[in-house]
PDB file of C-alpha atoms in Angstrom:
ATOM      1  CA  MET A 258     -51.292  60.998-103.978  1.00  0.00           C
ATOM      2  CA  TRP A 259     -48.045  62.818-104.639  1.00  0.00           C
ATOM      3  CA  ARG A 260     -46.325  65.664-102.952  1.00  0.00           C
ATOM      4  CA  VAL A 261     -45.199  69.027-104.288  1.00  0.00           C
ATOM      5  CA  ALA A 262     -44.235  72.102-102.305  1.00  0.00           C
ATOM      6  CA  ASP A 263     -45.315  70.521 -99.007  1.00  0.00           C
ATOM      7  CA  VAL A 264     -48.788  69.786-100.358  1.00  0.00           C
ATOM      8  CA  GLU A 265     -50.363  66.407-101.080  1.00  0.00           C
ATOM      9  CA  LEU A 266     -52.146  66.347-104.427  1.00  0.00           C
ATOM     10  CA  ASP A 267     -54.390  63.526-105.601  1.00  0.00           C
ATOM     11  CA  SER A 268     -54.034  64.351-109.307  1.00  0.00           C
ATOM     12  CA  ARG A 269     -50.951  64.446-111.494  1.00  0.00           C
ATOM     13  CA  LEU A 270     -52.749  66.547-114.088  1.00  0.00           C
ATOM     14  CA  LEU A 271     -52.540  70.321-113.736  1.00  0.00           C
ATOM     15  CA  ILE A 272     -54.668  72.320-116.102  1.00  0.00           C
ATOM     16  CA  GLY A 273     -54.853  75.817-117.576  1.00  0.00           C
ATOM     17  CA  SER A 274     -57.973  77.979-117.515  1.00  0.00           C
ATOM     18  CA  SER A 275     -57.567  79.675-120.894  1.00  0.00           C
ATOM     19  CA  LEU A 276     -58.974  79.302-124.416  1.00  0.00           C
ATOM     20  CA  TYR A 277     -62.144  77.356-123.557  1.00  0.00           C
ATOM     21  CA  PRO A 278     -65.312  78.011-125.581  1.00  0.00           C
ATOM     22  CA  SER A 279     -67.002  79.328-122.412  1.00  0.00           C
ATOM     23  CA  PRO A 280     -66.506  79.538-118.637  1.00  0.00           C
ATOM     24  CA  ARG A 281     -69.027  76.717-118.257  1.00  0.00           C
ATOM     25  CA  VAL A 282     -67.041  74.392-120.523  1.00  0.00           C
ATOM     26  CA  MET A 283     -63.910  75.357-118.588  1.00  0.00           C
ATOM     27  CA  GLN A 284     -65.595  74.335-115.348  1.00  0.00           C
ATOM     28  CA  GLU A 285     -66.745  71.001-116.748  1.00  0.00           C
ATOM     29  CA  ALA A 286     -63.337  70.272-118.299  1.00  0.00           C
ATOM     30  CA  ILE A 287     -61.525  70.963-115.024  1.00  0.00           C
ATOM     31  CA  ARG A 288     -63.913  68.606-113.239  1.00  0.00           C
ATOM     32  CA  ALA A 289     -63.533  65.921-115.930  1.00  0.00           C
ATOM     33  CA  ALA A 290     -59.742  66.233-115.750  1.00  0.00           C
ATOM     34  CA  GLY A 291     -59.886  65.695-112.001  1.00  0.00           C
ATOM     35  CA  ALA A 292     -57.312  68.472-111.756  1.00  0.00           C
ATOM     36  CA  ALA A 293     -56.473  69.802-108.310  1.00  0.00           C
ATOM     37  CA  VAL A 294     -54.374  72.715-109.560  1.00  0.00           C
ATOM     38  CA  VAL A 295     -55.455  75.312-112.134  1.00  0.00           C
ATOM     39  CA  THR A 296     -53.296  78.034-113.646  1.00  0.00           C
ATOM     40  CA  VAL A 297     -54.518  81.619-113.881  1.00  0.00           C
ATOM     41  CA  SER A 298     -53.045  84.958-114.902  1.00  0.00           C
ATOM     42  CA  LEU A 299     -53.586  88.617-114.222  1.00  0.00           C
ATOM     43  CA  ARG A 300     -54.214  91.234-116.844  1.00  0.00           C
ATOM     44  CA  ARG A 301     -55.163  94.878-117.134  1.00  0.00           C
ATOM     45  CA  GLN A 302     -58.841  95.437-116.555  1.00  0.00           C
ATOM     46  CA  GLN A 303     -60.481  96.122-119.908  1.00  0.00           C
ATOM     47  CA  ALA A 304     -63.060  98.914-119.808  1.00  0.00           C
ATOM     48  CA  GLY A 305     -66.504  97.463-120.445  1.00  0.00           C
ATOM     49  CA  ALA A 306     -65.272  93.866-120.731  1.00  0.00           C
ATOM     50  CA  HIS A 307     -66.989  91.481-118.356  1.00  0.00           C
ATOM     51  CA  GLY A 308     -65.678  88.153-119.701  1.00  0.00           C
ATOM     52  CA  GLY A 309     -63.020  88.149-117.028  1.00  0.00           C
ATOM     53  CA  GLU A 310     -65.589  88.383-114.256  1.00  0.00           C
ATOM     54  CA  ASP A 311     -67.586  85.432-115.604  1.00  0.00           C
ATOM     55  CA  PHE A 312     -64.404  83.413-115.809  1.00  0.00           C
ATOM     56  CA  TRP A 313     -63.382  84.347-112.283  1.00  0.00           C
ATOM     57  CA  ALA A 314     -66.790  83.498-110.853  1.00  0.00           C
ATOM     58  CA  ALA A 315     -66.747  80.111-112.628  1.00  0.00           C
ATOM     59  CA  LEU A 316     -63.296  79.326-111.306  1.00  0.00           C
ATOM     60  CA  ARG A 317     -64.055  80.358-107.732  1.00  0.00           C
ATOM     61  CA  ALA A 318     -66.980  77.943-107.736  1.00  0.00           C
ATOM     62  CA  LEU A 319     -64.503  75.054-108.060  1.00  0.00           C
ATOM     63  CA  ASP A 320     -62.553  73.554-105.189  1.00  0.00           C
ATOM     64  CA  VAL A 321     -59.105  73.868-106.767  1.00  0.00           C
ATOM     65  CA  ARG A 322     -55.742  75.252-105.825  1.00  0.00           C
ATOM     66  CA  LEU A 323     -54.683  78.196-108.002  1.00  0.00           C
ATOM     67  CA  LEU A 324     -51.280  78.535-109.630  1.00  0.00           C
ATOM     68  CA  PRO A 325     -50.945  82.089-110.983  1.00  0.00           C
ATOM     69  CA  ASN A 326     -48.469  82.646-113.793  1.00  0.00           C
ATOM     70  CA  THR A 327     -46.271  85.508-114.924  1.00  0.00           C
ATOM     71  CA  ALA A 328     -47.052  84.900-118.596  1.00  0.00           C
ATOM     72  CA  GLY A 329     -45.865  87.610-120.943  1.00  0.00           C
ATOM     73  CA  CYS A 330     -43.045  88.852-118.750  1.00  0.00           C
ATOM     74  CA  HIS A 331     -39.752  89.379-120.556  1.00  0.00           C
ATOM     75  CA  SER A 332     -37.541  90.406-117.637  1.00  0.00           C
ATOM     76  CA  ALA A 333     -36.908  89.274-114.094  1.00  0.00           C
ATOM     77  CA  ARG A 334     -38.116  92.658-112.811  1.00  0.00           C
ATOM     78  CA  GLU A 335     -41.484  92.393-114.609  1.00  0.00           C
ATOM     79  CA  ALA A 336     -41.923  88.824-113.434  1.00  0.00           C
ATOM     80  CA  ILE A 337     -41.164  89.702-109.816  1.00  0.00           C
ATOM     81  CA  THR A 338     -43.664  92.588-109.750  1.00  0.00           C
ATOM     82  CA  THR A 339     -46.275  90.409-111.464  1.00  0.00           C
ATOM     83  CA  ALA A 340     -45.694  87.650-108.911  1.00  0.00           C
ATOM     84  CA  GLU A 341     -46.111  90.118-106.048  1.00  0.00           C
ATOM     85  CA  MET A 342     -49.415  91.313-107.487  1.00  0.00           C
ATOM     86  CA  ALA A 343     -50.538  87.716-108.058  1.00  0.00           C
ATOM     87  CA  ARG A 344     -49.773  86.734-104.464  1.00  0.00           C
ATOM     88  CA  GLU A 345     -52.067  89.417-103.130  1.00  0.00           C
ATOM     89  CA  LEU A 346     -54.765  89.000-105.783  1.00  0.00           C
ATOM     90  CA  PHE A 347     -55.057  85.223-105.597  1.00  0.00           C
ATOM     91  CA  GLY A 348     -54.035  84.741-101.981  1.00  0.00           C
ATOM     92  CA  THR A 349     -51.332  82.159-102.715  1.00  0.00           C
ATOM     93  CA  HIS A 350     -47.559  82.141-102.532  1.00  0.00           C
ATOM     94  CA  TRP A 351     -47.393  79.662-105.417  1.00  0.00           C
ATOM     95  CA  ILE A 352     -46.199  81.202-108.672  1.00  0.00           C
ATOM     96  CA  LYS A 353     -45.626  79.698-112.104  1.00  0.00           C
ATOM     97  CA  LEU A 354     -42.607  81.743-113.067  1.00  0.00           C
ATOM     98  CA  GLU A 355     -42.381  82.583-116.747  1.00  0.00           C
ATOM     99  CA  VAL A 356     -39.665  84.821-118.129  1.00  0.00           C
ATOM    100  CA  ILE A 357     -39.796  84.661-121.892  1.00  0.00           C
ATOM    101  CA  GLY A 358     -36.528  84.989-123.777  1.00  0.00           C
ATOM    102  CA  ASP A 359     -37.676  84.667-127.366  1.00  0.00           C
ATOM    103  CA  ASP A 360     -41.045  85.539-128.837  1.00  0.00           C
ATOM    104  CA  TYR A 361     -40.730  83.146-131.777  1.00  0.00           C
ATOM    105  CA  ASN A 362     -40.981  79.979-129.699  1.00  0.00           C
ATOM    106  CA  LEU A 363     -41.755  81.533-126.306  1.00  0.00           C
ATOM    107  CA  GLN A 364     -38.606  79.890-124.984  1.00  0.00           C
ATOM    108  CA  PRO A 365     -37.825  80.669-121.342  1.00  0.00           C
ATOM    109  CA  ASP A 366     -34.900  82.992-120.626  1.00  0.00           C
ATOM    110  CA  PRO A 367     -32.742  80.877-118.289  1.00  0.00           C
ATOM    111  CA  PHE A 368     -30.791  83.845-116.930  1.00  0.00           C
ATOM    112  CA  GLY A 369     -33.877  85.947-116.139  1.00  0.00           C
ATOM    113  CA  LEU A 370     -35.542  82.850-114.715  1.00  0.00           C
ATOM    114  CA  VAL A 371     -32.757  82.117-112.239  1.00  0.00           C
ATOM    115  CA  GLU A 372     -32.498  85.786-111.224  1.00  0.00           C
ATOM    116  CA  ALA A 373     -36.253  86.087-110.629  1.00  0.00           C
ATOM    117  CA  ALA A 374     -36.443  82.714-108.862  1.00  0.00           C
ATOM    118  CA  ARG A 375     -33.732  83.687-106.396  1.00  0.00           C
ATOM    119  CA  GLU A 376     -35.525  86.929-105.469  1.00  0.00           C
ATOM    120  CA  LEU A 377     -38.974  85.352-105.241  1.00  0.00           C
ATOM    121  CA  VAL A 378     -37.777  82.455-103.096  1.00  0.00           C
ATOM    122  CA  ALA A 379     -36.199  85.028-100.770  1.00  0.00           C
ATOM    123  CA  GLN A 380     -39.610  86.707-100.586  1.00  0.00           C
ATOM    124  CA  GLY A 381     -41.238  83.456 -99.508  1.00  0.00           C
ATOM    125  CA  PHE A 382     -42.745  82.364-102.816  1.00  0.00           C
ATOM    126  CA  GLU A 383     -43.007  78.724-103.882  1.00  0.00           C
ATOM    127  CA  VAL A 384     -41.584  79.072-107.367  1.00  0.00           C
ATOM    128  CA  PHE A 385     -42.695  76.721-110.157  1.00  0.00           C
ATOM    129  CA  PRO A 386     -40.307  77.745-112.941  1.00  0.00           C
ATOM    130  CA  TYR A 387     -41.351  77.188-116.545  1.00  0.00           C
ATOM    131  CA  CYS A 388     -38.000  76.130-117.977  1.00  0.00           C
ATOM    132  CA  THR A 389     -36.440  74.134-120.762  1.00  0.00           C
ATOM    133  CA  GLU A 390     -35.256  70.563-120.213  1.00  0.00           C
ATOM    134  CA  ASP A 391     -31.652  71.804-119.912  1.00  0.00           C
ATOM    135  CA  LEU A 392     -30.049  69.985-116.984  1.00  0.00           C
ATOM    136  CA  VAL A 393     -27.711  72.766-115.900  1.00  0.00           C
ATOM    137  CA  VAL A 394     -30.489  75.362-115.938  1.00  0.00           C
ATOM    138  CA  GLY A 395     -32.529  72.969-113.812  1.00  0.00           C
ATOM    139  CA  GLU A 396     -29.665  72.613-111.349  1.00  0.00           C
ATOM    140  CA  LYS A 397     -29.227  76.401-111.158  1.00  0.00           C
ATOM    141  CA  LEU A 398     -32.954  76.827-110.469  1.00  0.00           C
ATOM    142  CA  VAL A 399     -32.778  74.251-107.686  1.00  0.00           C
ATOM    143  CA  ALA A 400     -29.726  76.054-106.283  1.00  0.00           C
ATOM    144  CA  ALA A 401     -31.778  79.274-106.404  1.00  0.00           C
ATOM    145  CA  GLY A 402     -34.330  77.627-104.129  1.00  0.00           C
ATOM    146  CA  CYS A 403     -36.876  76.056-106.485  1.00  0.00           C
ATOM    147  CA  ARG A 404     -38.282  72.810-105.080  1.00  0.00           C
ATOM    148  CA  VAL A 405     -40.040  71.856-108.320  1.00  0.00           C
ATOM    149  CA  LEU A 406     -39.231  72.258-112.021  1.00  0.00           C
ATOM    150  CA  MET A 407     -41.576  72.632-114.967  1.00  0.00           C
ATOM    151  CA  PRO A 408     -39.622  71.727-118.101  1.00  0.00           C
ATOM    152  CA  TRP A 409     -41.354  72.179-121.421  1.00  0.00           C
ATOM    153  CA  GLY A 410     -42.286  69.230-123.598  1.00  0.00           C
ATOM    154  CA  ALA A 411     -42.333  71.466-126.673  1.00  0.00           C
ATOM    155  CA  PRO A 412     -42.998  75.193-127.201  1.00  0.00           C
ATOM    156  CA  ILE A 413     -46.318  76.465-125.801  1.00  0.00           C
ATOM    157  CA  GLY A 414     -49.312  75.663-127.961  1.00  0.00           C
ATOM    158  CA  THR A 415     -47.454  73.541-130.534  1.00  0.00           C
ATOM    159  CA  ALA A 416     -48.967  70.150-129.582  1.00  0.00           C
ATOM    160  CA  ARG A 417     -45.754  68.383-130.591  1.00  0.00           C
ATOM    161  CA  GLY A 418     -45.281  66.289-127.480  1.00  0.00           C
ATOM    162  CA  LEU A 419     -41.927  65.505-125.890  1.00  0.00           C
ATOM    163  CA  LEU A 420     -39.304  66.833-128.312  1.00  0.00           C
ATOM    164  CA  ASN A 421     -36.412  65.697-126.108  1.00  0.00           C
ATOM    165  CA  PRO A 422     -37.265  62.627-124.027  1.00  0.00           C
ATOM    166  CA  TYR A 423     -33.549  62.117-123.425  1.00  0.00           C
ATOM    167  CA  GLY A 424     -33.294  65.538-121.792  1.00  0.00           C
ATOM    168  CA  LEU A 425     -36.280  64.828-119.539  1.00  0.00           C
ATOM    169  CA  ARG A 426     -34.855  61.433-118.562  1.00  0.00           C
ATOM    170  CA  THR A 427     -31.562  63.137-117.737  1.00  0.00           C
ATOM    171  CA  LEU A 428     -33.343  65.652-115.503  1.00  0.00           C
ATOM    172  CA  ARG A 429     -35.128  62.744-113.824  1.00  0.00           C
ATOM    173  CA  GLU A 430     -31.869  60.873-113.242  1.00  0.00           C
ATOM    174  CA  ARG A 431     -29.868  63.846-111.996  1.00  0.00           C
ATOM    175  CA  LEU A 432     -32.560  65.501-109.851  1.00  0.00           C
ATOM    176  CA  PRO A 433     -34.316  62.518-108.301  1.00  0.00           C
ATOM    177  CA  GLY A 434     -35.760  64.449-105.371  1.00  0.00           C
ATOM    178  CA  ILE A 435     -37.236  67.316-107.388  1.00  0.00           C
ATOM    179  CA  PRO A 436     -40.803  66.963-108.677  1.00  0.00           C
ATOM    180  CA  LEU A 437     -40.869  67.425-112.460  1.00  0.00           C
ATOM    181  CA  ILE A 438     -44.025  68.757-114.091  1.00  0.00           C
ATOM    182  CA  VAL A 439     -43.872  68.708-117.883  1.00  0.00           C
ATOM    183  CA  ASP A 440     -45.466  71.969-118.919  1.00  0.00           C
ATOM    184  CA  ALA A 441     -46.388  73.021-122.430  1.00  0.00           C
ATOM    185  CA  GLY A 442     -46.332  71.495-125.874  1.00  0.00           C
ATOM    186  CA  LEU A 443     -48.484  68.436-125.217  1.00  0.00           C
ATOM    187  CA  GLY A 444     -51.115  67.717-127.842  1.00  0.00           C
ATOM    188  CA  VAL A 445     -52.668  64.328-127.173  1.00  0.00           C
ATOM    189  CA  PRO A 446     -53.073  62.051-124.137  1.00  0.00           C
ATOM    190  CA  SER A 447     -50.284  59.718-125.289  1.00  0.00           C
ATOM    191  CA  HIS A 448     -47.828  62.619-124.867  1.00  0.00           C
ATOM    192  CA  ALA A 449     -48.901  62.942-121.239  1.00  0.00           C
ATOM    193  CA  ALA A 450     -48.647  59.194-120.713  1.00  0.00           C
ATOM    194  CA  GLN A 451     -45.114  59.228-122.132  1.00  0.00           C
ATOM    195  CA  ALA A 452     -44.057  62.001-119.726  1.00  0.00           C
ATOM    196  CA  LEU A 453     -45.319  60.002-116.756  1.00  0.00           C
ATOM    197  CA  GLU A 454     -43.861  56.736-118.099  1.00  0.00           C
ATOM    198  CA  LEU A 455     -40.367  58.191-118.131  1.00  0.00           C
ATOM    199  CA  GLY A 456     -40.672  59.278-114.531  1.00  0.00           C
ATOM    200  CA  CYS A 457     -41.962  62.835-114.593  1.00  0.00           C
ATOM    201  CA  ASP A 458     -44.298  63.459-111.673  1.00  0.00           C
ATOM    202  CA  ALA A 459     -47.076  65.348-113.434  1.00  0.00           C
ATOM    203  CA  VAL A 460     -48.059  67.341-116.512  1.00  0.00           C
ATOM    204  CA  LEU A 461     -49.544  70.786-116.946  1.00  0.00           C
ATOM    205  CA  LEU A 462     -51.451  71.555-120.106  1.00  0.00           C
ATOM    206  CA  ASN A 463     -54.112  73.855-121.426  1.00  0.00           C
ATOM    207  CA  THR A 464     -54.584  74.152-125.186  1.00  0.00           C
ATOM    208  CA  ALA A 465     -54.732  70.399-125.879  1.00  0.00           C
ATOM    209  CA  ILE A 466     -57.886  70.232-123.766  1.00  0.00           C
ATOM    210  CA  ALA A 467     -59.371  73.692-124.292  1.00  0.00           C
ATOM    211  CA  GLN A 468     -59.074  73.593-128.086  1.00  0.00           C
ATOM    212  CA  ALA A 469     -60.206  70.010-128.565  1.00  0.00           C
ATOM    213  CA  THR A 470     -63.474  69.556-130.409  1.00  0.00           C
ATOM    214  CA  ASP A 471     -64.935  68.293-127.138  1.00  0.00           C
ATOM    215  CA  PRO A 472     -62.834  69.745-124.319  1.00  0.00           C
ATOM    216  CA  VAL A 473     -64.666  67.868-121.573  1.00  0.00           C
ATOM    217  CA  ALA A 474     -64.128  64.469-123.222  1.00  0.00           C
ATOM    218  CA  MET A 475     -60.485  65.333-123.921  1.00  0.00           C
ATOM    219  CA  ALA A 476     -60.008  66.307-120.279  1.00  0.00           C
ATOM    220  CA  ALA A 477     -61.209  62.840-119.256  1.00  0.00           C
ATOM    221  CA  ALA A 478     -58.874  61.273-121.831  1.00  0.00           C
ATOM    222  CA  PHE A 479     -55.901  63.117-120.347  1.00  0.00           C
ATOM    223  CA  ARG A 480     -56.931  62.063-116.842  1.00  0.00           C
ATOM    224  CA  HIS A 481     -56.805  58.405-117.895  1.00  0.00           C
ATOM    225  CA  ALA A 482     -53.515  58.879-119.770  1.00  0.00           C
ATOM    226  CA  VAL A 483     -51.825  60.375-116.722  1.00  0.00           C
ATOM    227  CA  LEU A 484     -53.054  57.530-114.535  1.00  0.00           C
ATOM    228  CA  ALA A 485     -51.856  54.962-117.091  1.00  0.00           C
ATOM    229  CA  GLY A 486     -48.471  56.619-117.497  1.00  0.00           C
ATOM    230  CA  ARG A 487     -47.825  56.744-113.776  1.00  0.00           C
ATOM    231  CA  LEU A 488     -48.910  53.129-113.259  1.00  0.00           C
ATOM    232  CA  ALA A 489     -46.582  52.090-116.070  1.00  0.00           C
ATOM    233  CA  PHE A 490     -43.675  53.954-114.484  1.00  0.00           C
ATOM    234  CA  GLU A 491     -44.322  52.284-111.130  1.00  0.00           C
ATOM    235  CA  ALA A 492     -44.713  48.897-112.814  1.00  0.00           C
ATOM    236  CA  GLY A 493     -41.296  49.209-114.471  1.00  0.00           C
ATOM    237  CA  ARG A 494     -41.037  48.857-118.212  1.00  0.00           C
ATOM    238  CA  MET A 495     -39.273  46.045-120.068  1.00  0.00           C
ATOM    239  CA  PRO A 496     -35.979  46.957-121.737  1.00  0.00           C
ATOM    240  CA  GLU A 497     -35.832  47.833-125.418  1.00  0.00           C
ATOM    241  CA  ARG A 498     -33.835  45.444-127.644  1.00  0.00           C
ATOM    242  CA  ASP A 499     -32.917  45.223-131.274  1.00  0.00           C
ATOM    243  CA  LEU A 500     -33.609  41.541-131.973  1.00  0.00           C
ATOM    244  CA  ALA A 501     -37.011  39.915-132.110  1.00  0.00           C
ATOM    245  CA  GLN A 502     -37.645  37.337-129.427  1.00  0.00           C
ATOM    246  CA  PRO A 503     -40.738  35.141-129.604  1.00  0.00           C
ATOM    247  CA  SER A 504     -43.140  35.456-126.741  1.00  0.00           C
ATOM    248  CA  THR A 505     -44.772  32.095-127.482  1.00  0.00           C
ATOM    249  CA  PRO A 506     -42.682  29.068-126.298  1.00  0.00           C
ATOM    250  CA  VAL A 507     -40.568  27.535-129.045  1.00  0.00           C
ATOM    251  CA  VAL A 508     -40.296  24.111-127.439  1.00  0.00           C
ATOM    252  CA  GLY A 509     -43.081  21.834-128.638  1.00  0.00           C
ATOM    253  CA  THR A 510     -43.879  23.785-131.761  1.00  0.00           C
ATOM    254  CA  PRO A 511     -45.991  21.452-134.014  1.00  0.00           C
ATOM    255  CA  PHE A 512     -44.608  20.319-137.396  1.00  0.00           C
ATOM    256  CA  TRP A 513     -41.119  21.236-136.191  1.00  0.00           C
ATOM    257  CA  GLN A 514     -39.650  17.911-137.415  1.00  0.00           C
ATOM    258  CA  GLN A 515     -41.126  18.383-140.880  1.00  0.00           C
ATOM    259  CA  GLN A 516     -39.232  21.649-141.328  1.00  0.00           C
ATOM    260  CA  GLN A 517     -35.833  19.931-140.853  1.00  0.00           C
TER     261      GLN A 517
ATOM    262  CA  MET B 287     -55.164 121.711-117.093  1.00  0.00           C
ATOM    263  CA  ASN B 288     -56.050 122.837-113.624  1.00  0.00           C
ATOM    264  CA  GLU B 289     -52.990 123.167-111.396  1.00  0.00           C
ATOM    265  CA  ALA B 290     -54.623 120.915-108.853  1.00  0.00           C
ATOM    266  CA  GLU B 291     -54.789 118.102-111.386  1.00  0.00           C
ATOM    267  CA  ILE B 292     -52.238 115.467-112.291  1.00  0.00           C
ATOM    268  CA  GLN B 293     -51.738 113.476-115.456  1.00  0.00           C
ATOM    269  CA  VAL B 294     -51.112 109.783-114.950  1.00  0.00           C
ATOM    270  CA  ILE B 295     -51.005 106.723-117.208  1.00  0.00           C
ATOM    271  CA  CYS B 296     -53.377 104.021-116.018  1.00  0.00           C
ATOM    272  CA  ASN B 297     -53.138 100.676-117.833  1.00  0.00           C
ATOM    273  CA  GLY B 298     -51.462 102.413-120.737  1.00  0.00           C
ATOM    274  CA  ALA B 299     -54.031 105.200-121.155  1.00  0.00           C
ATOM    275  CA  PRO B 300     -53.616 108.837-120.061  1.00  0.00           C
ATOM    276  CA  ARG B 301     -55.899 109.956-117.227  1.00  0.00           C
ATOM    277  CA  THR B 302     -56.402 113.319-115.551  1.00  0.00           C
ATOM    278  CA  LEU B 303     -56.977 113.040-111.821  1.00  0.00           C
ATOM    279  CA  PRO B 304     -57.301 115.480-108.933  1.00  0.00           C
ATOM    280  CA  GLY B 305     -53.902 116.155-107.380  1.00  0.00           C
ATOM    281  CA  ALA B 306     -52.711 115.729-103.807  1.00  0.00           C
ATOM    282  CA  ARG B 307     -54.773 112.595-103.255  1.00  0.00           C
ATOM    283  CA  THR B 308     -53.850 109.126-102.098  1.00  0.00           C
ATOM    284  CA  LEU B 309     -54.232 105.992-104.175  1.00  0.00           C
ATOM    285  CA  ALA B 310     -57.028 104.916-101.832  1.00  0.00           C
ATOM    286  CA  GLU B 311     -58.925 108.123-102.596  1.00  0.00           C
ATOM    287  CA  LEU B 312     -58.403 107.860-106.350  1.00  0.00           C
ATOM    288  CA  LEU B 313     -59.056 104.149-106.860  1.00  0.00           C
ATOM    289  CA  PRO B 314     -62.869 104.466-107.176  1.00  0.00           C
ATOM    290  CA  ALA B 315     -62.276 106.648-110.237  1.00  0.00           C
ATOM    291  CA  LEU B 316     -59.899 104.091-111.746  1.00  0.00           C
ATOM    292  CA  THR B 317     -61.743 100.789-111.303  1.00  0.00           C
ATOM    293  CA  ASP B 318     -65.036  99.209-110.354  1.00  0.00           C
ATOM    294  CA  ALA B 319     -63.460  95.767-109.901  1.00  0.00           C
ATOM    295  CA  CYS B 320     -63.728  93.991-106.560  1.00  0.00           C
ATOM    296  CA  ASP B 321     -60.583  91.882-106.962  1.00  0.00           C
ATOM    297  CA  PHE B 322     -57.557  93.722-108.286  1.00  0.00           C
ATOM    298  CA  ALA B 323     -53.907  94.444-107.577  1.00  0.00           C
ATOM    299  CA  VAL B 324     -51.849  97.548-108.261  1.00  0.00           C
ATOM    300  CA  ALA B 325     -48.339  98.492-109.308  1.00  0.00           C
ATOM    301  CA  VAL B 326     -47.150 102.092-109.573  1.00  0.00           C
ATOM    302  CA  ASN B 327     -44.085 102.856-111.663  1.00  0.00           C
ATOM    303  CA  GLU B 328     -43.436  99.118-112.010  1.00  0.00           C
ATOM    304  CA  GLU B 329     -43.388  98.567-108.232  1.00  0.00           C
ATOM    305  CA  PHE B 330     -46.055  96.475-106.517  1.00  0.00           C
ATOM    306  CA  VAL B 331     -48.203  98.449-104.088  1.00  0.00           C
ATOM    307  CA  PRO B 332     -49.825  96.274-101.406  1.00  0.00           C
ATOM    308  CA  LYS B 333     -53.346  97.132-100.281  1.00  0.00           C
ATOM    309  CA  SER B 334     -52.016  98.187 -96.904  1.00  0.00           C
ATOM    310  CA  ALA B 335     -50.122 101.022 -98.624  1.00  0.00           C
ATOM    311  CA  TYR B 336     -53.013 102.497-100.647  1.00  0.00           C
ATOM    312  CA  GLY B 337     -53.889 104.998 -97.914  1.00  0.00           C
ATOM    313  CA  ALA B 338     -50.382 106.392 -97.646  1.00  0.00           C
ATOM    314  CA  LEU B 339     -49.337 106.512-101.287  1.00  0.00           C
ATOM    315  CA  ARG B 340     -49.911 109.941-102.840  1.00  0.00           C
ATOM    316  CA  LEU B 341     -50.042 109.761-106.638  1.00  0.00           C
ATOM    317  CA  ALA B 342     -47.848 112.227-108.502  1.00  0.00           C
ATOM    318  CA  ASP B 343     -47.905 113.740-111.955  1.00  0.00           C
ATOM    319  CA  GLY B 344     -46.511 111.264-114.497  1.00  0.00           C
ATOM    320  CA  ASP B 345     -47.082 108.142-112.392  1.00  0.00           C
ATOM    321  CA  ARG B 346     -47.652 104.944-114.331  1.00  0.00           C
ATOM    322  CA  ILE B 347     -50.339 102.780-112.750  1.00  0.00           C
ATOM    323  CA  GLU B 348     -50.983  99.144-113.563  1.00  0.00           C
ATOM    324  CA  LEU B 349     -54.301  97.846-112.299  1.00  0.00           C
ATOM    325  CA  VAL B 350     -54.771  94.126-112.887  1.00  0.00           C
ATOM    326  CA  VAL B 351     -57.621  91.680-112.381  1.00  0.00           C
ATOM    327  CA  PRO B 352     -57.870  87.866-112.431  1.00  0.00           C
ATOM    328  CA  MET B 353     -57.747  86.471-115.940  1.00  0.00           C
ATOM    329  CA  GLU B 354     -57.635  83.078-117.569  1.00  0.00           C
ATOM    330  CA  GLY B 355     -54.156  81.667-117.995  1.00  0.00           C
ATOM    331  CA  GLY B 356     -52.185  78.626-119.046  1.00  0.00           C
TER     332      GLY B 356
END
């Protein structure tokens, strides 16, 4: 169990609901991941398109907490209006706040993020900001009222893992009381394990599971990786060192005399 | 165009609607979705305000539904 935004969660794996081969596979993957929180979005209703309804029905059948996002917003104003619509539509004050600053790598706009976070917190939202691993941006978001941060591992959908472990460790050191959820850029379970090993509280991912050859099996793999990573963090890792040091006792080594 | 009609943009597409009506009265013509949320001219409109909001010529309506997301 861990705690975020006044809620106890029994899974440190948060999962997206997009890009699965079908709503049924999405359902099974979410179950296999053991995820307690699932991200969703809102989009214009497409005339004649019913895929959205199937998806929504499949998701409502699961006992999960929803985390709506403001994906695609490029300004604080857009993100705030989208968050307001999401609160009513999904019946939750939780919002994954995305304000995109650059379309090439979908990098968050730190200025728009802080501006939108301040307004949404004032409106009573629990803001989960999708941010970079920049320490000062993280501190500004906390000052704006965010009680959790979601730094990226790598740009969305790139599957590159943790590009800046140092930056994440720095966030962990400097903001010890703020839950950190590494969001985006993870590709394989070992990336998730690494995030947990270095002290992040949870990970949020989507494509690495949804676009795997077998999304349900990959969801289970990520569940195990997150458990392993957290256990390793709690166990406390050994220090790195430059020189080899034998693990087998040296005293009593046979034939030792003959080598002199 | 009939004088009693208004031109609005709904989800990016032009629509002609009867004028002098509230959002609540016009919504059945705009969507058949059960779960949706609305913004007019980039401002969120809560459900409680549908009955009082009279749409005007040139209004831009965003009507959104639950969708998959990451």
